[in-house]
Amino acid sequence: MGNLLCCVQVDQSTVAIKEQFGKYQDVLQPGCHFLPWCFGFQLAGHLSLRLQQLDVRCETKTKVYSLFRNSTSIDLTQAVLVHNQIIKVNHNLYFDKHK
């Protein structure tokens, strides 16, 4: 329905990329926007601005021998926090698209 009326809604904590005939035009902030499809405007995609956490697990073995002559292994879990910046939104969206 919104596509028929040329109105697009961008949710909170997200931004959208506006293209005209496939060329980058602008970053749309949260709210309602007018995108007349008859003039070639379209949304390339949405990108979340929320802080995201990625858990990375790694297992490694040490060269230190215990009493039983076995090498010990250590399991590590690291949390990586990712936050998209508004100034780099177009780069982040297009980079993720072409992976």
N, CA, C and O atoms as a Tinker XYZ file with bonds, in Angstrom:
   396  protein
     1  N      0.831000   -1.195000    0.000000    73     2
     2  CA     0.000000    0.000000    0.000000    64     1     3
     3  C      0.872000    1.254000    0.000000    63     2     4     5
     4  O      0.593000    2.208000   -0.727000    81     3
     5  N      1.942000    1.251000    0.829000    73     3     6
     6  CA     2.818000    2.411000    0.877000    64     5     7
     7  C      3.551000    2.632000   -0.427000    63     6     8     9
     8  O      3.842000    3.771000   -0.791000    81     7
     9  N      3.852000    1.555000   -1.134000    73     7    10
    10  CA     4.538000    1.675000   -2.410000    64     9    11
    11  C      3.636000    2.308000   -3.462000    63    10    12    13
    12  O      4.110000    3.035000   -4.334000    81    11
    13  N      2.341000    2.032000   -3.380000    73    11    14
    14  CA     1.396000    2.596000   -4.329000    64    13    15
    15  C      1.236000    4.099000   -4.119000    63    14    16    17
    16  O      1.075000    4.847000   -5.084000    81    15
    17  N      1.280000    4.546000   -2.863000    73    15    18
    18  CA     1.125000    5.962000   -2.542000    64    17    19
    19  C      2.466000    6.704000   -2.507000    63    18    20    21
    20  O      2.500000    7.901000   -2.219000    81    19
    21  N      3.557000    6.015000   -2.792000    73    19    22
    22  CA     4.917000    6.590000   -2.808000    64    21    23
    23  C      5.374000    7.023000   -1.423000    63    22    24    25
    24  O      6.256000    7.874000   -1.310000    81    23
    25  N      4.798000    6.460000   -0.370000    73    23    26
    26  CA     5.208000    6.776000    0.998000    64    25    27
    27  C      5.968000    5.601000    1.581000    63    26    28    29
    28  O      5.582000    4.447000    1.395000    81    27
    29  N      7.051000    5.898000    2.286000    73    27    30
    30  CA     7.885000    4.874000    2.898000    64    29    31
    31  C      8.090000    5.242000    4.358000    63    30    32    33
    32  O      8.310000    6.408000    4.685000    81    31
    33  N      8.019000    4.239000    5.242000    73    31    34
    34  CA     8.258000    4.474000    6.661000    64    33    35
    35  C      9.576000    3.826000    7.055000    63    34    36    37
    36  O      9.821000    2.656000    6.760000    81    35
    37  N     10.423000    4.604000    7.728000    73    35    38
    38  CA    11.680000    4.095000    8.264000    64    37    39
    39  C     11.509000    4.014000    9.775000    63    38    40    41
    40  O     11.191000    5.010000   10.424000    81    39
    41  N     11.722000    2.824000   10.332000    73    39    42
    42  CA    11.515000    2.602000   11.755000    64    41    43
    43  C     12.605000    3.253000   12.596000    63    42    44    45
    44  O     13.663000    3.633000   12.094000    81    43
    45  N     12.314000    3.370000   13.902000    73    43    46
    46  CA    13.305000    3.922000   14.826000    64    45    47
    47  C     14.523000    3.012000   14.886000    63    46    48    49
    48  O     14.411000    1.807000   14.657000    81    47
    49  N     15.659000    3.567000   15.184000    73    47    50
    50  CA    16.949000    2.877000   15.291000    64    49    51
    51  C     17.394000    2.258000   13.975000    63    50    52    53
    52  O     18.274000    1.397000   13.968000    81    51
    53  N     16.801000    2.682000   12.856000    73    51    54
    54  CA    17.254000    2.233000   11.539000    64    53    55
    55  C     17.344000    3.435000   10.609000    63    54    56    57
    56  O     16.729000    4.473000   10.854000    81    55
    57  N     18.100000    3.285000    9.564000    73    55    58
    58  CA    18.147000    4.267000    8.485000    64    57    59
    59  C     17.964000    3.500000    7.184000    63    58    60    61
    60  O     18.158000    2.285000    7.141000    81    59
    61  N     17.595000    4.203000    6.136000    73    59    62
    62  CA    17.387000    3.579000    4.829000    64    61    63
    63  C     18.184000    4.344000    3.782000    63    62    64    65
    64  O     18.447000    5.538000    3.930000    81    63
    65  N     18.560000    3.643000    2.731000    73    63    66
    66  CA    19.311000    4.238000    1.630000    64    65    67
    67  C     18.357000    4.483000    0.470000    63    66    68    69
    68  O     17.661000    3.570000    0.026000    81    67
    69  N     18.327000    5.726000   -0.022000    73    67    70
    70  CA    17.479000    6.091000   -1.163000    64    69    71
    71  C     18.337000    6.112000   -2.424000    63    70    72    73
    72  O     19.415000    6.706000   -2.452000    81    71
    73  N     17.835000    5.450000   -3.466000    73    71    74
    74  CA    18.507000    5.431000   -4.763000    64    73    75
    75  C     17.575000    5.995000   -5.826000    63    74    76    77
    76  O     16.353000    5.894000   -5.719000    81    75
    77  N     18.172000    6.589000   -6.852000    73    75    78
    78  CA    17.412000    7.004000   -8.014000    64    77    79
    79  C     18.047000    6.352000   -9.228000    63    78    80    81
    80  O     19.201000    6.621000   -9.563000    81    79
    81  N     17.278000    5.487000   -9.883000    73    79    82
    82  CA    17.753000    4.685000  -11.014000    64    81    83
    83  C     19.028000    3.915000  -10.664000    63    82    84    85
    84  O     19.929000    3.796000  -11.494000    81    83
    85  N     19.104000    3.387000   -9.424000    73    83    86
    86  CA    20.231000    2.566000   -8.997000    64    85    87
    87  C     21.433000    3.338000   -8.496000    63    86    88    89
    88  O     22.428000    2.721000   -8.115000    81    87
    89  N     21.385000    4.655000   -8.479000    73    87    90
    90  CA    22.497000    5.470000   -8.002000    64    89    91
    91  C     22.174000    6.024000   -6.616000    63    90    92    93
    92  O     21.056000    6.473000   -6.365000    81    91
    93  N     23.163000    5.988000   -5.718000    73    91    94
    94  CA    22.970000    6.465000   -4.354000    64    93    95
    95  C     22.547000    7.934000   -4.352000    63    94    96    97
    96  O     23.151000    8.767000   -5.028000    81    95
    97  N     21.495000    8.240000   -3.576000    73    95    98
    98  CA    21.009000    9.610000   -3.454000    64    97    99
    99  C     21.186000   10.176000   -2.057000    63    98   100   101
   100  O     21.797000   11.230000   -1.884000    81    99
   101  N     20.645000    9.468000   -1.040000    73    99   102
   102  CA    20.589000   10.049000    0.294000    64   101   103
   103  C     20.371000    8.958000    1.334000    63   102   104   105
   104  O     19.995000    7.832000    1.008000    81   103
   105  N     20.619000    9.319000    2.607000    73   103   106
   106  CA    20.301000    8.470000    3.750000    64   105   107
   107  C     19.020000    9.003000    4.365000    63   106   108   109
   108  O     18.941000   10.181000    4.714000    81   107
   109  N     18.012000    8.144000    4.503000    73   107   110
   110  CA    16.738000    8.546000    5.081000    64   109   111
   111  C     16.726000    8.234000    6.571000    63   110   112   113
   112  O     16.971000    7.098000    6.976000    81   111
   113  N     16.445000    9.232000    7.374000    73   111   114
   114  CA    16.356000    9.088000    8.824000    64   113   115
   115  C     15.004000    8.467000    9.187000    63   114   116   117
   116  O     14.127000    8.380000    8.327000    81   115
   117  N     14.811000    8.029000   10.448000    73   115   118
   118  CA    13.522000    7.467000   10.854000    64   117   119
   119  C     12.371000    8.447000   10.634000    63   118   120   121
   120  O     12.506000    9.645000   10.880000    81   119
   121  N     11.236000    7.919000   10.168000    73   119   122
   122  CA    10.051000    8.728000    9.904000    64   121   123
   123  C      9.417000    8.342000    8.580000    63   122   124   125
   124  O      9.775000    7.329000    7.981000    81   123
   125  N      8.467000    9.163000    8.126000    73   123   126
   126  CA     7.785000    8.934000    6.846000    64   125   127
   127  C      8.452000    9.759000    5.754000    63   126   128   129
   128  O      8.812000   10.916000    5.968000    81   127
   129  N      8.613000    9.157000    4.589000    73   127   130
   130  CA     9.275000    9.821000    3.472000    64   129   131
   131  C      8.486000    9.589000    2.192000    63   130   132   133
   132  O      7.798000    8.578000    2.048000    81   131
   133  N      8.592000   10.528000    1.271000    73   131   134
   134  CA     7.924000   10.457000   -0.025000    64   133   135
   135  C      8.943000   10.024000   -1.062000    63   134   136   137
   136  O      9.932000   10.721000   -1.290000    81   135
   137  N      8.711000    8.872000   -1.696000    73   135   138
   138  CA     9.601000    8.340000   -2.725000    64   137   139
   139  C      8.781000    8.024000   -3.980000    63   138   140   141
   140  O      8.225000    6.931000   -4.086000    81   139
   141  N      8.697000    8.950000   -4.921000    73   139   142
   142  CA     7.903000    8.684000   -6.129000    64   141   143
   143  C      8.612000    7.672000   -7.036000    63   142   144   145
   144  O      9.619000    7.990000   -7.668000    81   143
   145  N      8.072000    6.455000   -7.090000    73   143   146
   146  CA     8.700000    5.404000   -7.886000    64   145   147
   147  C      8.665000    5.716000   -9.376000    63   146   148   149
   148  O      9.477000    5.192000  -10.138000    81   147
   149  N      7.720000    6.574000   -9.801000    73   147   150
   150  CA     7.640000    6.904000  -11.231000    64   149   151
   151  C      8.842000    7.739000  -11.702000    63   150   152   153
   152  O      9.103000    7.824000  -12.902000    81   151
   153  N      9.574000    8.356000  -10.757000    73   151   154
   154  CA    10.790000    9.096000  -11.101000    64   153   155
   155  C     12.051000    8.288000  -10.816000    63   154   156   157
   156  O     13.155000    8.833000  -10.830000    81   155
   157  N     11.891000    6.995000  -10.557000    73   155   158
   158  CA    13.036000    6.105000  -10.384000    64   157   159
   159  C     13.555000    5.986000   -8.971000    63   158   160   161
   160  O     14.606000    5.380000   -8.760000    81   159
   161  N     12.856000    6.543000   -7.990000    73   159   162
   162  CA    13.317000    6.446000   -6.606000    64   161   163
   163  C     12.941000    5.095000   -6.024000    63   162   164   165
   164  O     11.853000    4.578000   -6.279000    81   163
   165  N     13.855000    4.525000   -5.234000    73   163   166
   166  CA    13.594000    3.262000   -4.551000    64   165   167
   167  C     14.484000    3.159000   -3.319000    63   166   168   169
   168  O     15.450000    3.908000   -3.176000    81   167
   169  N     14.152000    2.227000   -2.432000    73   167   170
   170  CA    14.979000    1.977000   -1.257000    64   169   171
   171  C     15.969000    0.869000   -1.589000    63   170   172   173
   172  O     15.588000   -0.182000   -2.104000    81   171
   173  N     17.239000    1.111000   -1.290000    73   171   174
   174  CA    18.253000    0.082000   -1.515000    64   173   175
   175  C     18.279000   -0.897000   -0.356000    63   174   176   177
   176  O     18.656000   -2.055000   -0.536000    81   175
   177  N     17.885000   -0.451000    0.831000    73   175   178
   178  CA    17.864000   -1.336000    1.989000    64   177   179
   179  C     17.820000   -0.557000    3.279000    63   178   180   181
   180  O     17.909000    0.671000    3.291000    81   179
   181  N     17.680000   -1.293000    4.368000    73   179   182
   182  CA    17.655000   -0.721000    5.708000    64   181   183
   183  C     18.897000   -1.182000    6.462000    63   182   184   185
   184  O     19.431000   -2.259000    6.196000    81   183
   185  N     19.352000   -0.360000    7.404000    73   183   186
   186  CA    20.510000   -0.692000    8.219000    64   185   187
   187  C     20.222000   -0.304000    9.655000    63   186   188   189
   188  O     19.815000    0.826000    9.928000    81   187
   189  N     20.429000   -1.231000   10.573000    73   187   190
   190  CA    20.162000   -0.981000   11.987000    64   189   191
   191  C     21.285000   -0.161000   12.605000    63   190   192   193
   192  O     22.461000   -0.384000   12.317000    81   191
   193  N     20.914000    0.789000   13.456000    73   191   194
   194  CA    21.907000    1.599000   14.166000    64   193   195
   195  C     22.105000    1.113000   15.597000    63   194   196   197
   196  O     22.825000    1.743000   16.372000    81   195
   197  N     21.482000    0.017000   15.945000    73   195   198
   198  CA    21.603000   -0.520000   17.299000    64   197   199
   199  C     22.967000   -1.169000   17.489000    63   198   200   201
   200  O     23.595000   -1.635000   16.538000    81   199
   201  N     23.401000   -1.185000   18.722000    73   199   202
   202  CA    24.652000   -1.844000   19.080000    64   201   203
   203  C     24.436000   -3.347000   19.021000    63   202   204   205
   204  O     23.509000   -3.862000   19.645000    81   203
   205  N     25.277000   -4.057000   18.281000    73   203   206
   206  CA    25.131000   -5.497000   18.111000    64   205   207
   207  C     26.332000   -6.201000   18.715000    63   206   208   209
   208  O     27.459000   -5.713000   18.627000    81   207
   209  N     26.088000   -7.349000   19.329000    73   207   210
   210  CA    27.160000   -8.118000   19.948000    64   209   211
   211  C     27.360000   -9.418000   19.188000    63   210   212   213
   212  O     26.406000  -10.148000   18.915000    81   211
   213  N     28.614000   -9.700000   18.848000    73   211   214
   214  CA    28.983000  -10.955000   18.197000    64   213   215
   215  C     29.882000  -11.728000   19.142000    63   214   216   217
   216  O     30.881000  -11.194000   19.622000    81   215
   217  N     29.541000  -12.975000   19.414000    73   215   218
   218  CA    30.369000  -13.819000   20.277000    64   217   219
   219  C     31.296000  -14.663000   19.416000    63   218   220   221
   220  O     30.846000  -15.376000   18.518000    81   219
   221  N     32.590000  -14.579000   19.693000    73   219   222
   222  CA    33.602000  -15.312000   18.938000    64   221   223
   223  C     34.233000  -16.334000   19.874000    63   222   224   225
   224  O     34.780000  -15.976000   20.917000    81   223
   225  N     34.155000  -17.612000   19.496000    73   223   226
   226  CA    34.746000  -18.672000   20.306000    64   225   227
   227  C     36.023000  -19.165000   19.641000    63   226   228   229
   228  O     36.105000  -19.297000   18.420000    81   227
   229  N     37.007000  -19.431000   20.474000    73   227   230
   230  CA    38.302000  -19.889000   19.970000    64   229   231
   231  C     38.847000  -20.938000   20.926000    63   230   232   233
   232  O     38.753000  -20.777000   22.143000    81   231
   233  N     39.414000  -22.005000   20.389000    73   231   234
   234  CA    40.035000  -23.034000   21.216000    64   233   235
   235  C     41.511000  -23.094000   20.853000    63   234   236   237
   236  O     41.874000  -23.117000   19.677000    81   235
   237  N     42.345000  -23.120000   21.860000    73   235   238
   238  CA    43.777000  -23.165000   21.622000    64   237   239
   239  C     44.414000  -24.199000   22.548000    63   238   240   241
   240  O     43.880000  -24.492000   23.618000    81   239
   241  N     45.540000  -24.742000   22.142000    73   239   242
   242  CA    46.257000  -25.718000   22.968000    64   241   243
   243  C     47.582000  -25.119000   23.395000    63   242   244   245
   244  O     48.233000  -24.395000   22.642000    81   243
   245  N     47.960000  -25.434000   24.603000    73   243   246
   246  CA    49.219000  -24.904000   25.138000    64   245   247
   247  C     50.309000  -25.969000   25.027000    63   246   248   249
   248  O     50.027000  -27.155000   24.856000    81   247
   249  N     51.545000  -25.522000   25.126000    73   247   250
   250  CA    52.670000  -26.462000   25.090000    64   249   251
   251  C     53.126000  -26.841000   26.493000    63   250   252   253
   252  O     54.107000  -27.566000   26.658000    81   251
   253  N     52.419000  -26.355000   27.492000    73   251   254
   254  CA    52.750000  -26.692000   28.875000    64   253   255
   255  C     52.154000  -28.062000   29.173000    63   254   256   257
   256  O     50.968000  -28.293000   28.939000    81   255
   257  N     52.984000  -28.974000   29.691000    73   255   258
   258  CA    52.503000  -30.321000   29.977000    64   257   259
   259  C     52.094000  -30.420000   31.439000    63   258   260   261
   260  O     52.753000  -29.874000   32.324000    81   259
   261  N     50.995000  -31.128000   31.676000    73   259   262
   262  CA    50.534000  -31.330000   33.039000    64   261   263
   263  C     51.164000  -32.602000   33.599000    63   262   264   265
   264  O     52.086000  -33.153000   32.997000    81   263
   265  N     50.682000  -33.062000   34.728000    73   263   266
   266  CA    51.248000  -34.254000   35.369000    64   265   267
   267  C     51.097000  -35.513000   34.514000    63   266   268   269
   268  O     51.897000  -36.442000   34.617000    81   267
   269  N     50.078000  -35.532000   33.682000    73   267   270
   270  CA    49.803000  -36.729000   32.882000    64   269   271
   271  C     50.375000  -36.634000   31.467000    63   270   272   273
   272  O     50.022000  -37.441000   30.607000    81   271
   273  N     51.239000  -35.674000   31.217000    73   271   274
   274  CA    51.901000  -35.508000   29.917000    64   273   275
   275  C     50.919000  -35.183000   28.782000    63   274   276   277
   276  O     51.202000  -35.491000   27.624000    81   275
   277  N     49.794000  -34.581000   29.088000    73   275   278
   278  CA    48.849000  -34.156000   28.051000    64   277   279
   279  C     48.909000  -32.642000   27.923000    63   278   280   281
   280  O     49.050000  -31.930000   28.917000    81   279
   281  N     48.805000  -32.175000   26.736000    73   279   282
   282  CA    48.743000  -30.724000   26.580000    64   281   283
   283  C     47.338000  -30.255000   26.971000    63   282   284   285
   284  O     46.357000  -30.967000   26.754000    81   283
   285  N     47.254000  -29.091000   27.531000    73   283   286
   286  CA    45.956000  -28.580000   27.967000    64   285   287
   287  C     45.381000  -27.665000   26.890000    63   286   288   289
   288  O     46.120000  -27.011000   26.154000    81   287
   289  N     44.071000  -27.630000   26.812000    73   287   290
   290  CA    43.422000  -26.746000   25.845000    64   289   291
   291  C     42.631000  -25.687000   26.597000    63   290   292   293
   292  O     42.109000  -25.927000   27.686000    81   291
   293  N     42.557000  -24.522000   25.996000    73   291   294
   294  CA    41.859000  -23.390000   26.602000    64   293   295
   295  C     40.769000  -22.939000   25.642000    63   294   296   297
   296  O     41.020000  -22.739000   24.453000    81   295
   297  N     39.561000  -22.781000   26.162000    73   295   298
   298  CA    38.447000  -22.252000   25.373000    64   297   299
   299  C     38.275000  -20.780000   25.718000    63   298   300   301
   300  O     38.097000  -20.422000   26.882000    81   299
   301  N     38.329000  -19.933000   24.699000    73   299   302
   302  CA    38.155000  -18.497000   24.897000    64   301   303
   303  C     36.887000  -18.037000   24.201000    63   302   304   305
   304  O     36.590000  -18.467000   23.087000    81   303
   305  N     36.143000  -17.165000   24.857000    73   303   306
   306  CA    34.988000  -16.536000   24.241000    64   305   307
   307  C     35.165000  -15.033000   24.341000    63   306   308   309
   308  O     35.345000  -14.492000   25.432000    81   307
   309  N     35.113000  -14.362000   23.204000    73   307   310
   310  CA    35.314000  -12.915000   23.148000    64   309   311
   311  C     34.060000  -12.268000   22.588000    63   310   312   313
   312  O     33.514000  -12.730000   21.587000    81   311
   313  N     33.604000  -11.210000   23.223000    73   311   314
   314  CA    32.446000  -10.465000   22.734000    64   313   315
   315  C     32.933000   -9.262000   21.939000    63   314   316   317
   316  O     33.724000   -8.460000   22.434000    81   315
   317  N     32.457000   -9.142000   20.704000    73   315   318
   318  CA    32.813000   -8.026000   19.833000    64   317   319
   319  C     31.560000   -7.180000   19.643000    63   318   320   321
   320  O     30.523000   -7.695000   19.224000    81   319
   321  N     31.647000   -5.889000   19.945000    73   319   322
   322  CA    30.514000   -4.983000   19.794000    64   321   323
   323  C     30.642000   -4.222000   18.486000    63   322   324   325
   324  O     31.703000   -3.681000   18.175000    81   323
   325  N     29.547000   -4.181000   17.715000    73   323   326
   326  CA    29.532000   -3.524000   16.410000    64   325   327
   327  C     28.472000   -2.441000   16.432000    63   326   328   329
   328  O     27.342000   -2.678000   16.858000    81   327
   329  N     28.840000   -1.239000   15.969000    73   327   330
   330  CA    27.898000   -0.125000   15.915000    64   329   331
   331  C     28.093000    0.592000   14.584000    63   330   332   333
   332  O     29.197000    1.038000   14.271000    81   331
   333  N     27.013000    0.703000   13.797000    73   331   334
   334  CA    27.082000    1.393000   12.510000    64   333   335
   335  C     26.959000    2.897000   12.730000    63   334   336   337
   336  O     26.106000    3.344000   13.497000    81   335
   337  N     27.798000    3.671000   12.068000    73   335   338
   338  CA    27.736000    5.125000   12.171000    64   337   339
   339  C     26.951000    5.679000   10.997000    63   338   340   341
   340  O     27.011000    5.147000    9.888000    81   339
   341  N     26.216000    6.753000   11.250000    73   339   342
   342  CA    25.364000    7.322000   10.204000    64   341   343
   343  C     26.194000    7.831000    9.027000    63   342   344   345
   344  O     25.751000    7.742000    7.882000    81   343
   345  N     27.393000    8.363000    9.290000    73   343   346
   346  CA    28.189000    8.895000    8.190000    64   345   347
   347  C     28.680000    7.804000    7.244000    63   346   348   349
   348  O     28.954000    8.077000    6.076000    81   347
   349  N     28.795000    6.572000    7.736000    73   347   350
   350  CA    29.303000    5.482000    6.912000    64   349   351
   351  C     28.207000    4.490000    6.526000    63   350   352   353
   352  O     28.509000    3.350000    6.174000    81   351
   353  N     26.953000    4.898000    6.584000    73   351   354
   354  CA    25.843000    3.986000    6.327000    64   353   355
   355  C     25.868000    3.476000    4.898000    63   354   356   357
   356  O     25.708000    2.276000    4.677000    81   355
   357  N     26.064000    4.347000    3.929000    73   355   358
   358  CA    26.056000    3.894000    2.536000    64   357   359
   359  C     27.187000    2.912000    2.261000    63   358   360   361
   360  O     26.994000    1.948000    1.520000    81   359
   361  N     28.365000    3.136000    2.843000    73   359   362
   362  CA    29.492000    2.211000    2.673000    64   361   363
   363  C     29.158000    0.862000    3.312000    63   362   364   365
   364  O     29.399000   -0.185000    2.711000    81   363
   365  N     28.603000    0.883000    4.531000    73   363   366
   366  CA    28.285000   -0.362000    5.224000    64   365   367
   367  C     27.237000   -1.166000    4.480000    63   366   368   369
   368  O     27.364000   -2.386000    4.371000    81   367
   369  N     26.217000   -0.524000    3.972000    73   367   370
   370  CA    25.143000   -1.241000    3.284000    64   369   371
   371  C     25.638000   -1.833000    1.967000    63   370   372   373
   372  O     25.366000   -3.001000    1.693000    81   371
   373  N     26.348000   -1.076000    1.152000    73   371   374
   374  CA    26.804000   -1.571000   -0.135000    64   373   375
   375  C     27.900000   -2.617000    0.024000    63   374   376   377
   376  O     27.991000   -3.541000   -0.784000    81   375
   377  N     28.737000   -2.486000    1.060000    73   375   378
   378  CA    29.786000   -3.474000    1.310000    64   377   379
   379  C     29.173000   -4.811000    1.707000    63   378   380   381
   380  O     29.637000   -5.854000    1.246000    81   379
   381  N     28.124000   -4.807000    2.566000    73   379   382
   382  CA    27.471000   -6.039000    2.968000    64   381   383
   383  C     26.718000   -6.682000    1.818000    63   382   384   385
   384  O     26.598000   -7.906000    1.769000    81   383
   385  N     26.210000   -5.882000    0.895000    73   383   386
   386  CA    25.434000   -6.405000   -0.227000    64   385   387
   387  C     26.293000   -7.216000   -1.193000    63   386   388   389
   388  O     25.826000   -8.205000   -1.758000    81   387
   389  N     27.545000   -6.804000   -1.386000    73   387   390
   390  CA    28.396000   -7.418000   -2.416000    64   389   391
   391  C     29.367000   -8.435000   -1.861000    63   390   392   393
   392  O     30.340000   -8.772000   -2.536000    81   391
   393  N     29.145000   -8.940000   -0.656000    73   391   394
   394  CA    30.040000   -9.968000   -0.108000    64   393   395
   395  C     29.807000  -11.280000   -0.771000    63   394   396
   396  O     30.467000  -12.265000   -0.441000    81   395
